[in-house]
Short mmCIF file of C-alpha atoms in Angstrom, two decimals:
data_model
loop_
_atom_site.label_atom_id
_atom_site.label_comp_id
_atom_site.label_asym_id
_atom_site.label_seq_id
_atom_site.Cartn_x
_atom_site.Cartn_y
_atom_site.Cartn_z
CA MET A 8 -0.03 -11.32 -29.55
CA ALA A 9 2.97 -9.42 -28.36
CA SER A 10 2.63 -5.68 -28.59
CA GLY A 11 5.55 -4.34 -26.56
CA GLN A 12 9.31 -4.54 -26.84
CA PRO A 13 11.33 -6.89 -24.66
CA ALA A 14 12.54 -4.74 -21.74
CA GLY A 15 14.91 -5.91 -19.05
CA GLY A 16 14.53 -9.54 -20.15
CA ILE A 17 10.77 -9.70 -20.22
CA LEU A 18 8.36 -9.48 -23.13
CA LEU A 19 5.65 -7.00 -22.32
CA VAL A 20 2.31 -8.13 -23.61
CA LYS A 21 -0.49 -5.61 -23.62
CA ASN A 22 -3.37 -8.08 -23.41
CA ARG A 23 -1.31 -10.50 -21.35
CA ALA A 24 -1.96 -13.46 -23.62
CA ILE A 25 1.02 -15.18 -25.20
CA CYS A 26 0.96 -17.95 -27.76
CA VAL A 27 4.00 -19.76 -26.33
CA SER A 28 4.58 -21.99 -29.32
CA ASP A 29 5.19 -18.89 -31.45
CA LEU A 30 8.09 -17.77 -29.27
CA GLY A 31 11.76 -18.56 -29.71
CA ALA A 32 13.46 -21.01 -27.34
CA ASP A 33 14.94 -18.30 -25.09
CA LEU A 34 11.68 -16.47 -24.83
CA ARG A 35 9.80 -19.69 -24.15
CA ARG A 36 12.17 -20.36 -21.31
CA GLU A 37 11.64 -16.86 -19.87
CA THR A 38 7.90 -17.20 -20.25
CA LEU A 39 7.48 -20.68 -18.82
CA ILE A 40 10.11 -20.95 -16.11
CA SER A 41 9.82 -18.76 -13.06
CA ASN A 42 12.94 -16.95 -11.99
CA ALA A 43 11.37 -15.66 -8.82
CA ASP A 44 12.81 -15.91 -5.36
CA PRO A 45 10.46 -15.73 -2.34
CA LEU A 46 11.88 -12.27 -1.59
CA ASP A 47 10.73 -11.04 -5.01
CA PHE A 48 7.17 -11.87 -4.01
CA LEU A 49 7.71 -9.99 -0.77
CA SER A 50 8.75 -6.87 -2.71
CA LEU A 51 5.53 -7.17 -4.76
CA LEU A 52 3.74 -6.28 -1.53
CA LYS A 53 5.34 -2.78 -1.43
CA PRO A 54 6.64 -3.16 2.14
CA ARG A 55 7.19 0.59 2.66
CA VAL A 56 3.59 1.43 1.79
CA MET A 57 2.50 -1.50 3.93
CA SER A 58 4.28 -0.10 6.98
CA LEU A 59 2.29 3.15 6.71
CA VAL A 60 -0.94 1.18 6.33
CA VAL A 61 -0.13 -0.91 9.41
CA PHE A 62 0.64 2.19 11.43
CA THR A 63 -2.50 4.14 10.49
CA ALA A 64 -4.75 1.07 10.86
CA LEU A 65 -3.28 0.42 14.31
CA VAL A 66 -4.08 3.99 15.36
CA GLY A 67 -7.65 3.57 14.11
CA MET A 68 -7.93 0.41 16.20
CA VAL A 69 -6.55 1.79 19.44
CA LEU A 70 -8.69 4.94 19.27
CA ALA A 71 -11.88 2.96 18.76
CA PRO A 72 -14.14 2.64 21.80
CA GLY A 73 -14.56 -0.90 22.99
CA ALA A 74 -12.18 -3.76 23.47
CA ILE A 75 -10.54 -6.29 21.24
CA HIS A 76 -8.37 -9.19 22.37
CA PRO A 77 -4.73 -8.17 21.72
CA VAL A 78 -4.06 -11.36 19.73
CA ILE A 79 -7.14 -10.79 17.56
CA GLY A 80 -6.05 -7.15 17.20
CA LEU A 81 -2.61 -8.25 15.98
CA ILE A 82 -4.19 -10.67 13.52
CA ALA A 83 -6.48 -7.87 12.29
CA VAL A 84 -3.51 -5.54 11.70
CA PHE A 85 -1.69 -8.39 9.93
CA ALA A 86 -4.73 -9.04 7.70
CA ILE A 87 -5.02 -5.33 6.83
CA ALA A 88 -1.29 -5.25 6.01
CA VAL A 89 -1.58 -8.33 3.77
CA GLY A 90 -4.65 -6.83 2.06
CA ALA A 91 -2.69 -3.63 1.36
CA GLY A 92 0.24 -5.72 0.10
CA ALA A 93 -2.07 -7.74 -2.15
CA SER A 94 -3.42 -4.59 -3.76
CA GLY A 95 0.20 -3.48 -4.30
CA ALA A 96 0.94 -6.77 -6.08
CA LEU A 97 -2.14 -6.39 -8.30
CA ASN A 98 -1.13 -2.79 -9.02
CA MET A 99 2.35 -3.98 -10.09
CA TRP A 100 0.77 -6.67 -12.29
CA TYR A 101 -1.44 -4.17 -14.11
CA ASP A 102 1.16 -1.42 -14.32
CA ALA A 103 4.12 -3.59 -15.41
CA ASP A 104 4.22 -1.89 -18.83
CA ILE A 105 4.50 1.65 -17.44
CA ASP A 106 6.75 0.56 -14.56
CA ALA A 107 9.25 -0.69 -17.15
CA VAL A 108 9.74 2.77 -18.68
CA MET A 109 10.00 4.72 -15.43
CA GLY A 110 13.37 4.97 -13.69
CA ARG A 111 11.81 4.77 -10.22
CA THR A 112 9.95 1.52 -10.93
CA ALA A 113 11.96 -0.24 -13.65
CA LYS A 114 13.66 -2.48 -11.10
CA ARG A 115 10.39 -3.83 -9.71
CA PRO A 116 10.03 -7.62 -9.88
CA ILE A 117 7.83 -7.81 -13.01
CA PRO A 118 9.56 -5.31 -15.34
CA SER A 119 12.95 -6.67 -14.33
CA GLY A 120 11.78 -10.15 -15.35
CA ARG A 121 12.16 -11.82 -11.97
CA VAL A 122 8.43 -12.45 -11.53
CA GLN A 123 6.02 -13.39 -14.34
CA PRO A 124 2.90 -11.19 -14.63
CA GLY A 125 0.68 -14.24 -14.14
CA GLU A 126 2.49 -15.14 -10.93
CA ALA A 127 1.94 -11.64 -9.55
CA LEU A 128 -1.73 -11.73 -10.54
CA SER A 129 -2.32 -15.10 -8.81
CA PHE A 130 -0.32 -14.02 -5.78
CA GLY A 131 -2.27 -10.76 -5.43
CA MET A 132 -5.66 -12.40 -5.93
CA ILE A 133 -4.98 -15.21 -3.44
CA LEU A 134 -3.70 -12.79 -0.79
CA SER A 135 -6.65 -10.44 -1.37
CA VAL A 136 -9.18 -13.19 -0.74
CA LEU A 137 -7.27 -14.60 2.23
CA SER A 138 -6.75 -11.23 3.92
CA VAL A 139 -10.45 -10.33 3.65
CA MET A 140 -11.45 -13.79 4.92
CA VAL A 141 -9.06 -13.67 7.86
CA LEU A 142 -10.12 -10.13 8.86
CA GLY A 143 -13.82 -10.98 8.52
CA LEU A 144 -13.51 -14.19 10.53
CA ALA A 145 -11.20 -12.73 13.18
CA THR A 146 -13.15 -9.49 13.75
CA ASN A 147 -16.36 -8.78 11.82
CA TRP A 148 -17.61 -8.56 8.26
CA VAL A 149 -17.94 -4.76 8.25
CA ALA A 150 -14.16 -4.60 8.63
CA GLY A 151 -13.74 -7.46 6.13
CA GLY A 152 -16.03 -5.69 3.65
CA LEU A 153 -14.20 -2.39 4.07
CA LEU A 154 -10.86 -4.11 3.41
CA ALA A 155 -12.32 -5.74 0.29
CA PHE A 156 -13.60 -2.33 -0.83
CA THR A 157 -10.16 -0.77 -0.20
CA ILE A 158 -8.47 -3.40 -2.37
CA PHE A 159 -11.15 -3.01 -5.07
CA PHE A 160 -10.84 0.78 -4.99
CA TYR A 161 -7.04 0.74 -5.26
CA VAL A 162 -6.82 -1.89 -7.99
CA VAL A 163 -9.93 -1.34 -10.11
CA ILE A 164 -10.90 2.31 -9.55
CA TYR A 165 -7.43 3.83 -9.14
CA THR A 166 -5.00 1.54 -11.02
CA MET A 167 -7.23 0.39 -13.88
CA GLY A 168 -9.63 3.32 -14.07
CA LEU A 169 -8.09 6.62 -13.02
CA LYS A 170 -4.32 6.40 -13.15
CA ARG A 171 -3.90 6.61 -16.94
CA ARG A 172 -6.97 8.75 -17.62
CA THR A 173 -7.11 11.79 -15.37
CA ALA A 174 -4.86 14.21 -13.51
CA GLN A 175 -7.16 13.71 -10.52
CA ASN A 176 -5.91 10.09 -10.31
CA ILE A 177 -4.13 10.37 -7.00
CA VAL A 178 -6.71 12.75 -5.53
CA ILE A 179 -9.60 10.28 -5.92
CA GLY A 180 -7.34 7.22 -5.64
CA GLY A 181 -6.00 8.62 -2.37
CA ALA A 182 -9.19 7.34 -0.75
CA ALA A 183 -7.78 3.81 -0.89
CA GLY A 184 -4.68 4.82 1.07
CA ALA A 185 -6.82 6.76 3.54
CA LEU A 186 -9.12 3.89 4.46
CA PRO A 187 -6.89 1.78 6.77
CA PRO A 188 -7.74 3.72 9.99
CA VAL A 189 -11.43 3.28 9.13
CA VAL A 190 -10.89 -0.46 8.65
CA GLY A 191 -8.99 -0.59 11.96
CA TRP A 192 -11.79 1.26 13.75
CA ALA A 193 -14.42 -1.05 12.21
CA ALA A 194 -12.42 -4.11 13.30
CA VAL A 195 -13.04 -3.07 16.93
CA THR A 196 -16.49 -1.51 16.78
CA GLY A 197 -18.13 -3.26 13.85
CA GLY A 198 -19.06 0.14 12.37
CA VAL A 199 -17.81 3.52 11.18
CA ALA A 200 -17.96 6.85 13.06
CA ILE A 201 -16.94 10.47 12.57
CA GLU A 202 -13.55 10.01 14.28
CA PRO A 203 -12.10 7.52 11.77
CA MET A 204 -13.59 9.62 8.96
CA ILE A 205 -11.54 12.58 10.24
CA LEU A 206 -8.42 10.38 10.16
CA PHE A 207 -9.48 9.36 6.65
CA SER A 208 -9.74 13.04 5.65
CA ILE A 209 -6.27 13.80 6.99
CA ILE A 210 -4.64 11.09 4.86
CA PHE A 211 -6.91 11.96 1.91
CA LEU A 212 -5.87 15.64 1.93
CA TRP A 213 -2.25 14.73 2.62
CA THR A 214 -1.98 12.53 -0.49
CA PRO A 215 -2.05 15.19 -3.29
CA PRO A 216 0.77 17.42 -1.98
CA HIS A 217 2.83 14.33 -1.13
CA PHE A 218 2.54 12.73 -4.57
CA TRP A 219 2.54 15.91 -6.65
CA ALA A 220 5.83 16.96 -5.04
CA LEU A 221 7.27 13.67 -6.29
CA ALA A 222 5.50 14.02 -9.65
CA ILE A 223 7.14 17.42 -10.28
CA VAL A 224 10.59 15.88 -9.79
CA ARG A 225 9.70 12.78 -11.83
CA LYS A 226 7.81 14.71 -14.52
CA ASP A 227 9.86 13.22 -17.40
CA ASP A 228 9.34 9.70 -16.09
CA TYR A 229 5.57 10.15 -15.99
CA ALA A 230 5.59 11.78 -19.43
CA ARG A 231 7.49 8.78 -20.86
CA ALA A 232 4.98 6.42 -19.28
CA GLY A 233 2.02 8.47 -20.49
CA VAL A 234 0.59 8.90 -16.99
CA PRO A 235 -1.26 12.24 -16.81
CA MET A 236 0.00 13.43 -13.43
CA LEU A 237 -1.01 17.01 -12.65
CA PRO A 238 2.46 18.52 -13.33
CA ASN A 239 2.37 16.90 -16.80
CA VAL A 240 -1.03 18.22 -17.85
CA ALA A 241 -1.46 21.49 -15.91
CA SER A 242 0.70 24.58 -15.83
CA ASP A 243 3.50 24.79 -13.26
CA ARG A 244 1.68 27.56 -11.42
CA ASN A 245 -1.58 25.61 -11.30
CA THR A 246 0.16 22.53 -9.85
CA ARG A 247 2.00 24.56 -7.24
CA LEU A 248 -1.19 26.40 -6.24
CA GLN A 249 -3.07 23.14 -5.86
CA ILE A 250 -0.28 21.72 -3.69
CA LEU A 251 -0.59 24.79 -1.48
CA LEU A 252 -4.40 24.55 -1.41
CA TYR A 253 -4.39 20.95 -0.17
CA SER A 254 -1.72 21.76 2.41
CA LEU A 255 -3.83 24.66 3.68
CA LEU A 256 -6.90 22.41 3.92
CA LEU A 257 -4.81 19.93 5.88
CA ILE A 258 -4.41 22.35 8.81
CA PRO A 259 -8.08 22.47 9.96
CA PHE A 260 -8.60 18.76 9.32
CA GLY A 261 -5.29 17.99 11.02
CA VAL A 262 -6.23 19.78 14.24
CA ALA A 263 -9.85 18.55 14.18
CA PRO A 264 -9.14 15.51 16.42
CA PHE A 265 -7.94 17.94 19.13
CA PHE A 266 -11.14 20.01 18.98
CA MET A 267 -13.29 16.90 18.76
CA GLY A 268 -11.66 15.53 21.90
CA PHE A 269 -9.96 12.38 20.65
CA GLY A 270 -6.58 14.07 20.28
CA GLY A 271 -4.86 15.68 23.26
CA TRP A 272 -2.47 18.62 23.58
CA LEU A 273 0.51 16.67 22.24
CA TYR A 274 -1.52 15.76 19.18
CA GLY A 275 -2.93 19.28 18.76
CA ALA A 276 0.53 20.86 18.90
CA THR A 277 2.02 18.25 16.53
CA ALA A 278 -0.81 18.65 13.99
CA LEU A 279 -0.63 22.44 14.12
CA VAL A 280 3.16 22.67 13.79
CA GLY A 281 3.15 19.90 11.18
CA GLY A 282 0.37 21.59 9.22
CA VAL A 283 2.19 24.92 9.23
CA MET A 284 5.37 23.16 8.07
CA MET A 285 3.43 21.51 5.20
CA VAL A 286 2.23 24.96 4.12
CA TRP A 287 5.76 26.35 4.50
CA TRP A 288 7.22 23.63 2.24
CA SER A 289 4.38 24.16 -0.25
CA VAL A 290 5.09 27.91 -0.34
CA GLY A 291 8.73 26.96 -0.98
CA ILE A 292 7.59 25.09 -4.10
CA LEU A 293 5.35 27.99 -5.17
CA ARG A 294 8.20 30.49 -4.85
CA ALA A 295 10.98 28.37 -6.37
CA ASP A 296 12.29 30.32 -9.34
CA ASP A 297 14.75 27.88 -10.86
CA GLU A 298 14.95 24.15 -11.49
CA ASP A 299 17.40 23.39 -8.65
CA ARG A 300 15.41 25.29 -6.04
CA LEU A 301 12.20 23.66 -7.26
CA LYS A 302 13.66 20.15 -6.95
CA LYS A 303 15.01 20.94 -3.50
CA ALA A 304 11.64 22.33 -2.39
CA CYS A 305 9.81 19.30 -3.81
CA TRP A 306 12.06 16.85 -1.96
CA SER A 307 11.55 18.90 1.23
CA LEU A 308 7.77 18.59 0.90
CA PHE A 309 7.93 14.93 -0.13
CA GLY A 310 10.14 13.92 2.82
CA GLY A 311 8.47 16.37 5.18
CA SER A 312 5.01 15.08 4.34
CA ILE A 313 6.05 11.52 5.29
CA LEU A 314 7.36 12.92 8.56
CA TYR A 315 4.09 14.87 9.06
CA LEU A 316 1.85 11.84 8.65
CA PHE A 317 4.08 9.72 10.86
CA ALA A 318 4.22 12.43 13.55
CA VAL A 319 0.47 13.09 13.80
CA PHE A 320 -0.43 9.40 13.96
CA ALA A 321 2.46 8.72 16.36
CA ALA A 322 1.17 11.52 18.61
CA LEU A 323 -2.28 9.88 18.73
CA LEU A 324 -0.68 6.52 19.49
CA LEU A 325 1.56 8.00 22.20
CA GLU A 326 -1.37 9.74 23.88
CA TRP A 327 -3.35 6.51 23.83
CA ALA A 328 -0.36 4.55 25.24
CA GLY A 329 0.09 7.19 27.97
CA GLY A 330 -3.59 7.00 28.90
CA PHE A 331 -3.49 3.22 28.91
CA ALA A 332 -0.38 3.12 31.14
CA TRP A 333 -1.95 5.69 33.50
CA ALA A 334 -5.15 3.63 33.76
CA LEU A 335 -3.12 0.51 34.58
CA LEU A 336 -1.11 2.42 37.20
CA ARG A 337 -4.27 3.78 38.86
CA GLU A 338 -5.77 0.30 38.88
CA GLY A 339 -2.60 -1.01 40.52
CA LEU A 340 -2.66 1.76 43.15
CA ALA A 341 -6.36 1.34 43.97
CA MET B 3 3.02 -45.47 -23.08
CA SER B 4 6.54 -44.54 -24.11
CA ALA B 5 8.90 -42.65 -21.82
CA PRO B 6 9.29 -38.96 -22.65
CA GLN B 7 12.28 -38.14 -24.84
CA GLU B 8 15.15 -36.38 -23.07
CA THR B 9 15.17 -33.72 -25.75
CA GLU B 10 11.53 -32.75 -25.14
CA GLY B 11 10.55 -29.76 -23.06
CA LEU B 12 12.66 -27.32 -21.11
CA ARG B 13 15.19 -28.57 -18.54
CA LEU B 14 15.74 -26.56 -15.39
CA THR B 15 19.25 -25.37 -14.56
CA ASP B 16 20.58 -25.97 -11.03
CA GLU B 17 19.89 -22.33 -10.15
CA GLU B 18 16.30 -22.62 -11.39
CA LYS B 19 15.85 -25.82 -9.39
CA ALA B 20 17.19 -24.09 -6.27
CA ARG B 21 14.81 -21.16 -6.76
CA ARG B 22 11.89 -23.53 -7.24
CA ALA B 23 12.85 -25.32 -4.02
CA ARG B 24 12.95 -22.00 -2.14
CA ARG B 25 9.54 -21.02 -3.55
CA ASN B 26 8.13 -24.40 -2.53
CA LYS B 27 9.46 -23.99 0.99
CA ALA B 28 7.95 -20.48 1.19
CA ILE B 29 4.55 -21.82 0.04
CA GLY B 30 4.85 -24.62 2.63
CA PHE B 31 5.55 -22.16 5.42
CA GLY B 32 2.74 -19.93 4.17
CA VAL B 33 0.18 -22.74 4.25
CA ALA B 34 1.39 -23.91 7.67
CA GLY B 35 1.18 -20.32 8.93
CA LEU B 36 -2.36 -20.00 7.61
CA CYS B 37 -3.41 -23.21 9.44
CA LEU B 38 -1.87 -21.86 12.63
CA LEU B 39 -3.60 -18.52 12.08
CA PHE B 40 -7.04 -20.12 11.78
CA TYR B 41 -6.31 -22.26 14.82
CA VAL B 42 -5.35 -19.18 16.87
CA ILE B 43 -8.41 -17.23 15.63
CA THR B 44 -10.65 -20.14 16.65
CA VAL B 45 -9.14 -20.40 20.12
CA PHE B 46 -9.15 -16.68 20.86
CA LYS B 47 -12.56 -15.95 19.30
CA MET B 48 -14.31 -18.77 21.10
CA GLY B 49 -12.23 -18.84 24.28
CA PRO B 50 -13.35 -21.45 26.82
CA ALA B 51 -16.55 -21.96 24.81
CA ILE B 52 -14.47 -24.02 22.41
CA LEU B 53 -14.90 -26.93 24.84
CA SER B 54 -18.66 -26.45 25.31
CA ARG B 55 -20.24 -28.58 22.65
CA PRO B 56 -22.65 -31.48 22.71
CA MET B 57 -20.76 -34.75 23.05
#
């Protein structure tokens, strides 16, 4: 039974069950014949999010004590990336109705009618199973299990459970995005330790200011879609204070790897400067006294936060690469 | 059994046929890639032990 209006060439069906024989010829055609190109399926994987997952998982892997064959390591990163992509596809399947009414997401493959919801569901499920299987077989089942949990958390807990119900959606749901370094670490060691949990905390605390900065700018979009993002349900001041609070918390967690000894001076300096910049941008949002300034400050924090996360993880990777090259050089000289 | 009538069912346009062919190729490459992936995992996980088995 159709419950939504046709939008962008696709009939949105709330319970996703269509009695095809009841549809007109045009609609039958749109329902039965796929219009998808292989590239549409690729965009279901949210490639930009995937790149961040790959990067943070890789850092988790290289920091882990122990050795992994480089080819197996590459396969593990690939499996983690595909798992993240699969959860993105399942998220797009479930959220097709709200994606259709939001400017930022209306052109995604399902709301634009290029990919059928059922195709996205099958695609996401198949890739989820395969990615977990490949990671488990290539490395170990702790890593495989953690990847399965990450996909479950993102799709079932965040997308189906939290997103439309609570303003804490991205705070709790942020755990899914924060898990890749833990999965990467487990792929090498077969377990979890305090170090990857610190990396987890950094991404976890980074998520609210990053997404709430975007949510302030896209407030109308979220209101139209009925998603209770914090700026839509709390006062402006409350949202801005919470953004500042999470940014402040990010500083001690950000520099923790330096004090715990698995981040060097380059990392320590990057995390400290980056953390201070996050607070600076958050204060900019708190102090913005008109709409234009607020939007500008939000975009600064949104873009700056991406730069922050990239910089701190890149610093860890650079330090590891430097140490690795130095060890090789010493071995060559000896 | 009689042959299906030409008027029955939906007929694909050339563009739809081309898209289906591209999707089929992508699935083919995907399956081939998966076979290769499992082959590589087997070789690198087992190493030389891959040859040590009772004959």
